[in-house]
C-alpha positions in Angstrom: 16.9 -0.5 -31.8 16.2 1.8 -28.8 12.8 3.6 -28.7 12.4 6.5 -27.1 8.7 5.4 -25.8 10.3 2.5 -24.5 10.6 4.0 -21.0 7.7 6.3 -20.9 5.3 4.6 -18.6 3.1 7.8 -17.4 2.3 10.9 -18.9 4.7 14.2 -17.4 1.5 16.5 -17.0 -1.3 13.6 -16.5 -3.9 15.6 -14.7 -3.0 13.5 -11.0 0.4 15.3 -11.2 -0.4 18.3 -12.6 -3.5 18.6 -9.3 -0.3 17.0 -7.1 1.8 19.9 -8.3 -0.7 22.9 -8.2 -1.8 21.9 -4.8 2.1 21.6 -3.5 2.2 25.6 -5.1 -0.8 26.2 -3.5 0.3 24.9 -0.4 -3.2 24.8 1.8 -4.3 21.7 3.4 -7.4 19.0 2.8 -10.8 20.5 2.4 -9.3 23.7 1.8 -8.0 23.8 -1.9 -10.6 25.2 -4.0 -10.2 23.8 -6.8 -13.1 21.8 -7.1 -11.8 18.1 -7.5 -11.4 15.5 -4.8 -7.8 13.9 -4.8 -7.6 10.2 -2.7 -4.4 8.6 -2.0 -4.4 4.7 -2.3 -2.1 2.7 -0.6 -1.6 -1.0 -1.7 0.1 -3.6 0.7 0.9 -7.0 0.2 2.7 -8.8 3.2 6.1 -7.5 2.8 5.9 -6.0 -0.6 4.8 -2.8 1.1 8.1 -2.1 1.5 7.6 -0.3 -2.0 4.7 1.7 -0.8 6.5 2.7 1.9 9.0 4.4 0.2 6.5 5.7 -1.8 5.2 7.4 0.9 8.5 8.3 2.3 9.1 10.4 -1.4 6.0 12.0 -0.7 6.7 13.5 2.4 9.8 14.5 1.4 8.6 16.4 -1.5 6.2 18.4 0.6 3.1 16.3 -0.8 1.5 15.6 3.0 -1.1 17.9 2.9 -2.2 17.6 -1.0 -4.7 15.1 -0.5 -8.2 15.1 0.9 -8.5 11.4 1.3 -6.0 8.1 2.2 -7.8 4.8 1.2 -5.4 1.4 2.0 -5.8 -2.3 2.9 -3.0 -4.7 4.2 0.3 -3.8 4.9 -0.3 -0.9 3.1 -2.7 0.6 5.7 -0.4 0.3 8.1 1.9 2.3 6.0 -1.1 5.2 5.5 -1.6 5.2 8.9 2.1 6.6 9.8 1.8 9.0 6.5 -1.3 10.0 8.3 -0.2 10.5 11.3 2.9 12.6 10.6 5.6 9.7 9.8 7.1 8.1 6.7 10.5 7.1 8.0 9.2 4.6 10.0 7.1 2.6 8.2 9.9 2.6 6.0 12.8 1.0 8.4 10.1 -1.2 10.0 10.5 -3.4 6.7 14.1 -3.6 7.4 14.7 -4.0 11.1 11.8 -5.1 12.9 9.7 -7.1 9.7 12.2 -9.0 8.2 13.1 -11.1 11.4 11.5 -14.7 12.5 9.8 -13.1 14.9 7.2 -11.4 12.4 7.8 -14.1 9.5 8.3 -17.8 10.4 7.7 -20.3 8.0 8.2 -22.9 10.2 4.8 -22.4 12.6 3.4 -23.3 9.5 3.7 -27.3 10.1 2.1 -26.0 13.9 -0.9 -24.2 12.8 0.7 -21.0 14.4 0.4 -18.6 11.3 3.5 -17.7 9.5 3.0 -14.2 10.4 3.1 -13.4 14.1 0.3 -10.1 13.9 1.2 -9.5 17.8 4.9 -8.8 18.0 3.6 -5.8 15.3 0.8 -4.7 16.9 1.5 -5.0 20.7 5.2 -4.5 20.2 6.2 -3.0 17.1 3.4 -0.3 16.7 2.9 0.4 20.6 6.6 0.5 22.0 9.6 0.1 19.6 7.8 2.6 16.8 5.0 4.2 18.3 1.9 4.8 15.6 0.2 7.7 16.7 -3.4 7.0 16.5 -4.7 9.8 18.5 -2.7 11.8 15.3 -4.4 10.0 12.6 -8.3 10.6 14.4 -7.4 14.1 14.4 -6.2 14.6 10.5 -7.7 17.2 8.6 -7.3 14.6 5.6 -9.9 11.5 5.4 -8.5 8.3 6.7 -10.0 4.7 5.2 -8.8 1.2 6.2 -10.6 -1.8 4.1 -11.4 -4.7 5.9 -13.3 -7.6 4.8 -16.1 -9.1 6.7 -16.1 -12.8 6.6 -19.9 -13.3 7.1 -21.2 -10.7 5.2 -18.7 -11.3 2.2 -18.2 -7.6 1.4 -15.6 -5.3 1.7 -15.9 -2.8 3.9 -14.0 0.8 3.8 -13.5 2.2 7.7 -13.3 5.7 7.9 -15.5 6.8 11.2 -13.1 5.4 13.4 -14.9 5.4 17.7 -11.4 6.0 19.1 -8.0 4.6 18.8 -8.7 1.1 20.0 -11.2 1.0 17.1 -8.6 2.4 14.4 -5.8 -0.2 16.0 -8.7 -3.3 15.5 -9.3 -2.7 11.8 -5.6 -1.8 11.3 -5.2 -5.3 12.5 -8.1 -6.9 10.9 -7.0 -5.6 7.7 -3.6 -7.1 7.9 -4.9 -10.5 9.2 -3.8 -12.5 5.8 -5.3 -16.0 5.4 -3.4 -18.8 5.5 -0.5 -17.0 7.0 -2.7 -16.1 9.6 -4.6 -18.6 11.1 -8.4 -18.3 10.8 -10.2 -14.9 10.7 -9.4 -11.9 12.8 -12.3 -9.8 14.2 -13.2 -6.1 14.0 -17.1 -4.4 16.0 -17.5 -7.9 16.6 -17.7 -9.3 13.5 -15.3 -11.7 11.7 -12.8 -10.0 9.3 -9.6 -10.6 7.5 -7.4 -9.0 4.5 -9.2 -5.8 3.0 -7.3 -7.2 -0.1 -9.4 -10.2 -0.3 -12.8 -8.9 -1.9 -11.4 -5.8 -3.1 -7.9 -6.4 -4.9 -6.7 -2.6 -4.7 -7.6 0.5 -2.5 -8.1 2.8 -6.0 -11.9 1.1 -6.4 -12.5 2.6 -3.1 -11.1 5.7 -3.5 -13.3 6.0 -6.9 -16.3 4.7 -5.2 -16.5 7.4 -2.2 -15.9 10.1 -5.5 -11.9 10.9 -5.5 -12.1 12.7 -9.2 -8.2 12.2 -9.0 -6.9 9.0 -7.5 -2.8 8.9 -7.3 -2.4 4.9 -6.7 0.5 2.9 -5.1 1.3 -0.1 -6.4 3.2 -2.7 -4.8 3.6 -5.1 -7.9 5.4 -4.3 -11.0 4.2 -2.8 -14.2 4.2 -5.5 -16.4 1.4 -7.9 -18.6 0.1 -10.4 -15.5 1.7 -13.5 -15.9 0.0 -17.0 -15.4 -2.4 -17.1 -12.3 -0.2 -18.1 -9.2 -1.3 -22.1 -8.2 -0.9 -20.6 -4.6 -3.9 -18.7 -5.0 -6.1 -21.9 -5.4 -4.4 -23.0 -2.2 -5.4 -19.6 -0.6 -9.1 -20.1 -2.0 -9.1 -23.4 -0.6 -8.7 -22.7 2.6 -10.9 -19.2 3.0 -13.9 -21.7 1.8 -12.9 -23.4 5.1 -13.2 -20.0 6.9 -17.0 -18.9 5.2 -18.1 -20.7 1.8 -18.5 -18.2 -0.4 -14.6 -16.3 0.2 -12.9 -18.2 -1.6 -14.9 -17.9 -4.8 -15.3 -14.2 -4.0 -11.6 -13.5 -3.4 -10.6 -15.5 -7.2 -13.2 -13.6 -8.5 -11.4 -10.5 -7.4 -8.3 -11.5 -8.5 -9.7 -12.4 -11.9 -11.3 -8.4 -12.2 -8.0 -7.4 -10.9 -5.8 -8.6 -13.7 -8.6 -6.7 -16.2 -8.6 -3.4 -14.2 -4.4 -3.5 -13.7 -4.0 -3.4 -17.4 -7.1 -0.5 -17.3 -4.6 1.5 -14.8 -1.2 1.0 -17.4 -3.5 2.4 -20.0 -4.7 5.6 -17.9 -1.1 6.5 -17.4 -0.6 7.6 -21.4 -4.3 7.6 -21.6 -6.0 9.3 -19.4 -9.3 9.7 -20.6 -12.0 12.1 -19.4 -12.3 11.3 -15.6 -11.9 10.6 -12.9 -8.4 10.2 -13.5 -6.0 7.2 -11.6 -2.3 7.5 -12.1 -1.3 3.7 -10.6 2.8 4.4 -9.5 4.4 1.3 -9.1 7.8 -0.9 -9.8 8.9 -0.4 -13.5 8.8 -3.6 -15.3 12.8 -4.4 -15.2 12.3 -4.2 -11.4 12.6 -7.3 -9.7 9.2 -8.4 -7.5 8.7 -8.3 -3.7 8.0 -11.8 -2.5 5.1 -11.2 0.2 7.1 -13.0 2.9 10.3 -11.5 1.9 13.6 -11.4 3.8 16.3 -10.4 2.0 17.3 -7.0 3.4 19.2 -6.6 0.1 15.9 -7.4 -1.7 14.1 -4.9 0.7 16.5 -2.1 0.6 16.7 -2.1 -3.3 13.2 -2.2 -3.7 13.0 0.8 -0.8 15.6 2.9 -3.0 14.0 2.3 -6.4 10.3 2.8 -5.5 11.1 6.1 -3.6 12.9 7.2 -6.8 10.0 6.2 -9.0 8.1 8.8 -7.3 10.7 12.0 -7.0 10.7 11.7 -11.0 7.1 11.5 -11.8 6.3 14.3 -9.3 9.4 16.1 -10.6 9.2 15.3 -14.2 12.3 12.5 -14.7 12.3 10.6 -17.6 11.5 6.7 -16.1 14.9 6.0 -18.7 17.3 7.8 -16.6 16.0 5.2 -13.8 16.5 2.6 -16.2 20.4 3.6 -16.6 21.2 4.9 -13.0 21.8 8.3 -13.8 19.2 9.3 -11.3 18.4 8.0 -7.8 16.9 9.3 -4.8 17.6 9.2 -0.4 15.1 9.2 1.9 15.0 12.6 4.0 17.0 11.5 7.2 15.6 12.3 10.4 16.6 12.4 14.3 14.2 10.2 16.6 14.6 10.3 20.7 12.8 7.7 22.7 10.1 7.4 19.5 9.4 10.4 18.9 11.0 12.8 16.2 13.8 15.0 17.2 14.3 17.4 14.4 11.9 19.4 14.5 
C-alpha cells in the first residue's frame, strides 16, 4: 500500500528553506541581511557526478537565490562548479558536463595502462576554463559572498579550506589542486608550493567546512543519491593503496573519512525531517529511485537525465513540491536559457 510519507524526504518549512525564502523576499545581498544567522552553500563534486550539482546550481540561479548566501564552501568538481555560481554563471558549468567533459579528451581510460592519468586536468584548465568557457576569476575575488575551495595537503595530511585567494593565478592553482583526483590523476598536484590533491580526500563533503567556519544554516549539494550506503566499494582500497604510495599516512586518512562519511550521510537524511536545534544542514541531493552518476561517466543520456532531475529536485524544495509529483513526472523543470557571444553572456 502507498504511504503518503513515502516520498517526503525534507521538511517544506525546514529552517534552511524557510532563511533561503525570507532572504529571496528580502532581496539584499551577503553581509547585508540582518537577520543574524550565517547561511553557507556547499558544493559536492565527484569526477563527473557534478553534473548534479551543477544543475543544482543552475536551479538556483534561476530562482533568484544568487545573492542569499554569505558563504560557498566546495571541493572537486564541485568547486569548479561554485566557482562559475560565484562568478556570475551557472549555465556553463552545466553544458561543460555535456560538451566539453564527456569527450576522450578529458576522460580516457586507456592512458591508464600508460601512467598518463585518466583524467587529462589541462585540456580543462588551459582550454576549457581559459578559452572555450571562460571562468571569470577576477569575478569570483571580487564577490560580496565568501568563496572556499578545499584542498588537501599531502604532507601535512590535513584538509585545508582556501578562501584568501593572492590573485587569480592563486584561485586557478587550488581550483586545480582540488580537482587533482588520485589515481586518475597521476601523483599529487601542487598548490603555495606544497603537494596537494582532492579536497574530498580528508574531508568527504564541503558541509563540515561550512559548519566549522560557523554557517548556522548550511544548504548542502549532494552528488550521490539518498539512499542507506551500500557495501564499501573494493575500488576504494585500490584508491588507498595507491595514496600510501603518494604520503603514508593518506590512504588511512582518506578510508577513515570515508568510514565517518557513511555515519554523518545518514546524520544529514535525518536533519531533513529532523532538524534539531542548530545549526541546521538541509543535504539536497538525487532521490533514491534516481539512478547514480558514475564519476567517469559518459553517457550524455546519463548526464542529461541526471542534469534535468537534479535541477528539478531543487525548484520543488525551494518552491514547496511534493518530492512524489517527481516520483510520477507530473512535475519537471528547464534550465533558464541564455544568449552567449564569443564567451561572454549576451542577454543581458
Amino acid at each position: 500500500m502507498y504511504s503518503p510519507d513515502r516520498d517526503r524526504y525534507w521538511n517544506d518549512d525546514h529552517p534552511v528553506l524557510d532563511l533561503v525564502r525570507s532572504r529571496r523576499k528580502g532581496g539584499k545581498g551577503p553581509g547585508a541581511h540582518g537577520d543574524g544567522h550565517k547561511l553557507g552553500l556547499a558544493v559536492e563534486g565527484g569526477g563527473m557526478r557534478g553534473v548534479v550539482s551543477a544543475a543544482m546550481l543552475t536551479a538556483l540561479d534561476d530562482l533568484g537565490l544568487r545573492d542569499v548566501f554569505d558563504s560557498v564552501y566546495s571541493c572537486s568538481s564541485g568547486s569548479v562548479n561554485a566557482a562559475y555560481f560565484a562568478g556570475g554563471e551557472t549555465w556553463y558549468p552545466l553544458t561543460i558536463y555535456f560538451d566539453d567533459l564527456a569527450t576522450k579528451q578529458f576522460v580516457d581510460m586507456r592512458r591508464f595502462a600508460s601512467r598518463r592519468g585518466i583524467l587529462n586536468l589541462d585540456y580543462v584548465f588551459e582550454r576549457v576554463l581559459e578559452t572555450v568557457k571562460p571562468l571569470d576569476y577576477d569575478g569570483i575575488l571580487a564577490g560580496a559572498a565568501g568563496f572556499h575551495v578545499a584542498v588537501t595537503l599531502v604532507d601535512e595530511l590535513r584538509t585545508e579550506s582556501v578562501g584568501d585567494f593572492r590573485d587569480r593565478d592563486d584561485l586557478r592553482s587550488a581550483l586545480r589542486a582540488s580537482c587533482w583526483l588520485p589515481v586518475a590523476v597521476p601523483g599529487a598536484g601542487e598548490f603555495r608550493g606544497r603537494r596537494a590533491v582532492d579536497g574530498g580526500v580528508l574531508t568527504a563533503h564541503p558541509y563540515l567546512l561550512a559548519l566549522a567556519d560557523g554557517c548556522t544554516h548550511v544548504l548542502s549539494l549532494s552528488t550521490k543519491p539518498m539512499r542507506a550506503p551500500g557495501r564499501p566499494s573494493p575500488g576504494r582500497r585500490l584508491s588507498a593503496f595507491y595514496m600510501e604510495r603518494i604520503r603514508k599516512g593518506l590512504g588511512k586518512g582518506y578510508l577513515a573519512s570515508l568510514d565517518r562519511y557513511r555515519v554523518q550521510r545518514r546524520r544529514l537524511q535525518e536533519w531533513m525531517t529532523e532538524p534539531g536545534n542548530g545549526p541546521f544542514v538541509l543535504d539536497l541531493a538525487p532521490l533514491p529511485w534516481m539512478p547514480e552518476v558514475r564519476r567517469h561517466e559518459m553517457s550524455l543520456g546519463a548526464l542529461l537525465t541526471a542534469a534535468r532531475q537534479s535541477h528539478a529536485i531543487m525548484h520543488a524544495a525551494v518552491n514547496g513540491v511534493p518530492a512524489s509529483r517527481l516520483r510520477d513526472g507530473s512535475f519537471a523543470s528547464l534550465p533558464r536559457f541564455v544568449t552567449v557571444d564569443g564567451g561572454v553572456r549576451a542577454d543581458h
